[in-house]
Amino acid sequence: YWPPQYVIMDGDTLEPRTIVSTRGMTADTSEYHPEPRVAAIVASHEHPEFIVNVKETGKVLLVNYEDIDNLSVTTIPTARYLHDGGWDSTHRYFLTAANQSNKVVVIDSKLRKMSAMIDVDKIPHPGRGANFIHAKYGPVWSTSALGNNKITLIGTDPAGHPDSAWKVVEVLKGQGGGSLFIKTHPNSKHLYVDTPLNPSEKISQSVAVFDITDLDKGYKVLPIAEWAGDLGEGPKRVVQPEYNKAGDEIWFSVWSGKEQKSALVIVDD
């Protein structure tokens, strides 16, 4: 986050090739911000570009690295407090949360412009988000939230399902707020939602898992911290589910303080 800049480096040596400041005007009120932080950076699959979120100014930068000595940057004004995000299933559209603005911004990396800005509450925090095929609405991308128990599903198929594209098509109810990451896998029928920042230990030490083929039946709770065994004292917050490559196992971190025991728990999906 500091200093307010991004660095383009040589891929082999990590030697800095150029350093660019992010100081500038906000997207909404054109106020000068002296230290806007860089959040998510992803590589475009369509052009030789990095897509860079500048948090406090609410601007998405398309940084073309084809000619670093004559750097070309396209600036897309969106909403303040851009944070994390991820691709839709086609790797064309980048969906990213402007969390304190309660928005999800959709960037078309092929046409190099914003496709939509979607209202999502409260304080969406998707990590990379989770893509799956919804029985009614087709391909969707999903995010959980810090501020409430909502898991928001957004349609992502403008060609095949134009009526639901870039709209909130369904909102699931999870265990509670305080979620940081949501995860599924193409080979899995499950959707996992963590809640490590929830004030309730029962919720922060477990995860909710939905059956994608039957979302109406709600979630099942997995007591991940309990499965870690006797870790002694500590918050034992369960965070950031990650699948193995095959999609038949999912790994969870159980976080406690640096002087306390933490763990990894591997679950058979």
GROMACS .gro file of C-alpha atoms in nm, residues 19-124:
model
  106
   19ILE     CA    1   0.787   0.340  -1.124
   20VAL     CA    2   0.463   0.534  -1.165
   21SER     CA    3   0.292   0.745  -0.898
   22THR     CA    4  -0.080   0.701  -0.834
   23ARG     CA    5  -0.135   1.044  -0.678
   24GLY     CA    6  -0.417   1.232  -0.843
   25MET     CA    7  -0.782   1.331  -0.848
   26THR     CA    8  -1.073   1.119  -0.727
   27ALA     CA    9  -1.313   0.976  -0.983
   28ASP     CA   10  -1.627   1.127  -0.831
   29THR     CA   11  -1.556   1.476  -0.691
   30SER     CA   12  -1.219   1.546  -0.858
   31GLU     CA   13  -1.051   1.612  -0.524
   32TYR     CA   14  -0.675   1.565  -0.506
   33HIS     CA   15  -0.565   1.261  -0.307
   34PRO     CA   16  -0.201   1.257  -0.193
   35GLU     CA   17  -0.159   0.886  -0.122
   36PRO     CA   18  -0.406   0.659  -0.305
   37ARG     CA   19  -0.314   0.295  -0.250
   38VAL     CA   20  -0.281   0.028  -0.517
   39ALA     CA   21  -0.504  -0.273  -0.450
   40ALA     CA   22  -0.565  -0.558  -0.698
   41ILE     CA   23  -0.344  -0.600  -1.004
   42VAL     CA   24  -0.432  -0.859  -1.270
   43ALA     CA   25  -0.289  -0.936  -1.613
   44SER     CA   26  -0.519  -0.896  -1.912
   45HIS     CA   27  -0.582  -1.202  -2.129
   46GLU     CA   28  -0.673  -0.977  -2.423
   47HIS     CA   29  -0.394  -0.718  -2.443
   48PRO     CA   30  -0.037  -0.673  -2.311
   49GLU     CA   31  -0.172  -0.486  -2.011
   50PHE     CA   32  -0.192  -0.491  -1.636
   51ILE     CA   33  -0.526  -0.389  -1.485
   52VAL     CA   34  -0.451  -0.184  -1.173
   53ASN     CA   35  -0.702  -0.079  -0.905
   54VAL     CA   36  -0.624   0.254  -0.737
   55LYS     CA   37  -0.818   0.244  -0.415
   56GLU     CA   38  -0.892   0.595  -0.289
   57THR     CA   39  -0.925   0.766  -0.628
   58GLY     CA   40  -1.158   0.498  -0.762
   59LYS     CA   41  -0.974   0.464  -1.091
   60VAL     CA   42  -0.892   0.149  -1.284
   61LEU     CA   43  -0.571   0.181  -1.485
   62LEU     CA   44  -0.501  -0.026  -1.796
   63VAL     CA   45  -0.122  -0.017  -1.806
   64ASN     CA   46   0.012  -0.127  -2.144
   65TYR     CA   47   0.363  -0.270  -2.103
   66GLU     CA   48   0.431  -0.324  -2.475
   67ASP     CA   49   0.660  -0.019  -2.482
   68ILE     CA   50   0.771   0.061  -2.129
   69ASP     CA   51   0.986   0.355  -2.242
   70ASN     CA   52   0.673   0.519  -2.384
   71LEU     CA   53   0.422   0.391  -2.133
   72SER     CA   54   0.057   0.405  -2.234
   73VAL     CA   55  -0.206   0.409  -1.957
   74THR     CA   56  -0.584   0.415  -2.004
   75THR     CA   57  -0.769   0.555  -1.701
   76ILE     CA   58  -1.125   0.439  -1.629
   77PRO     CA   59  -1.308   0.640  -1.358
   78THR     CA   60  -1.529   0.410  -1.149
   79ALA     CA   61  -1.605   0.432  -0.774
   80ARG     CA   62  -1.388   0.498  -0.472
   81TYR     CA   63  -1.226   0.234  -0.255
   82LEU     CA   64  -1.152  -0.023  -0.522
   83HIS     CA   65  -1.011  -0.332  -0.358
   84ASP     CA   66  -0.999  -0.692  -0.476
   85GLY     CA   67  -1.164  -0.872  -0.764
   86GLY     CA   68  -1.139  -1.149  -1.020
   87TRP     CA   69  -1.229  -1.269  -1.367
   88ASP     CA   70  -1.556  -1.402  -1.495
   89SER     CA   71  -1.542  -1.756  -1.633
   90THR     CA   72  -1.435  -1.636  -1.981
   91HIS     CA   73  -1.143  -1.426  -1.851
   92ARG     CA   74  -1.272  -1.130  -2.050
   93TYR     CA   75  -1.451  -0.937  -1.776
   94PHE     CA   76  -1.280  -0.825  -1.455
   95LEU     CA   77  -1.526  -0.782  -1.166
   96THR     CA   78  -1.391  -0.581  -0.876
   97ALA     CA   79  -1.536  -0.445  -0.553
   98ALA     CA   80  -1.537  -0.078  -0.464
   99ASN     CA   81  -1.608  -0.190  -0.112
  100GLN     CA   82  -1.690   0.123   0.088
  101SER     CA   83  -1.896   0.250  -0.207
  102ASN     CA   84  -2.096  -0.076  -0.205
  103LYS     CA   85  -2.037  -0.133  -0.575
  104VAL     CA   86  -1.901  -0.402  -0.803
  105VAL     CA   87  -1.734  -0.262  -1.113
  106VAL     CA   88  -1.718  -0.464  -1.436
  107ILE     CA   89  -1.427  -0.394  -1.671
  108ASP     CA   90  -1.434  -0.532  -2.027
  109SER     CA   91  -1.067  -0.611  -2.083
  110LYS     CA   92  -1.122  -0.673  -2.455
  111LEU     CA   93  -1.291  -0.341  -2.534
  112ARG     CA   94  -1.092  -0.167  -2.257
  113LYS     CA   95  -1.384   0.009  -2.092
  114MET     CA   96  -1.627  -0.022  -1.802
  115SER     CA   97  -1.930  -0.238  -1.880
  116ALA     CA   98  -2.131  -0.184  -1.562
  117MET     CA   99  -2.133  -0.062  -1.203
  118ILE     CA  100  -2.358  -0.274  -0.981
  119ASP     CA  101  -2.500  -0.193  -0.636
  120VAL     CA  102  -2.394  -0.461  -0.385
  121ASP     CA  103  -2.416  -0.430  -0.006
  122LYS     CA  104  -2.266  -0.417   0.247
  123ILE     CA  105  -1.891  -0.374   0.193
  124PRO     CA  106  -1.847  -0.649  -0.067
   0.00000   0.00000   0.00000
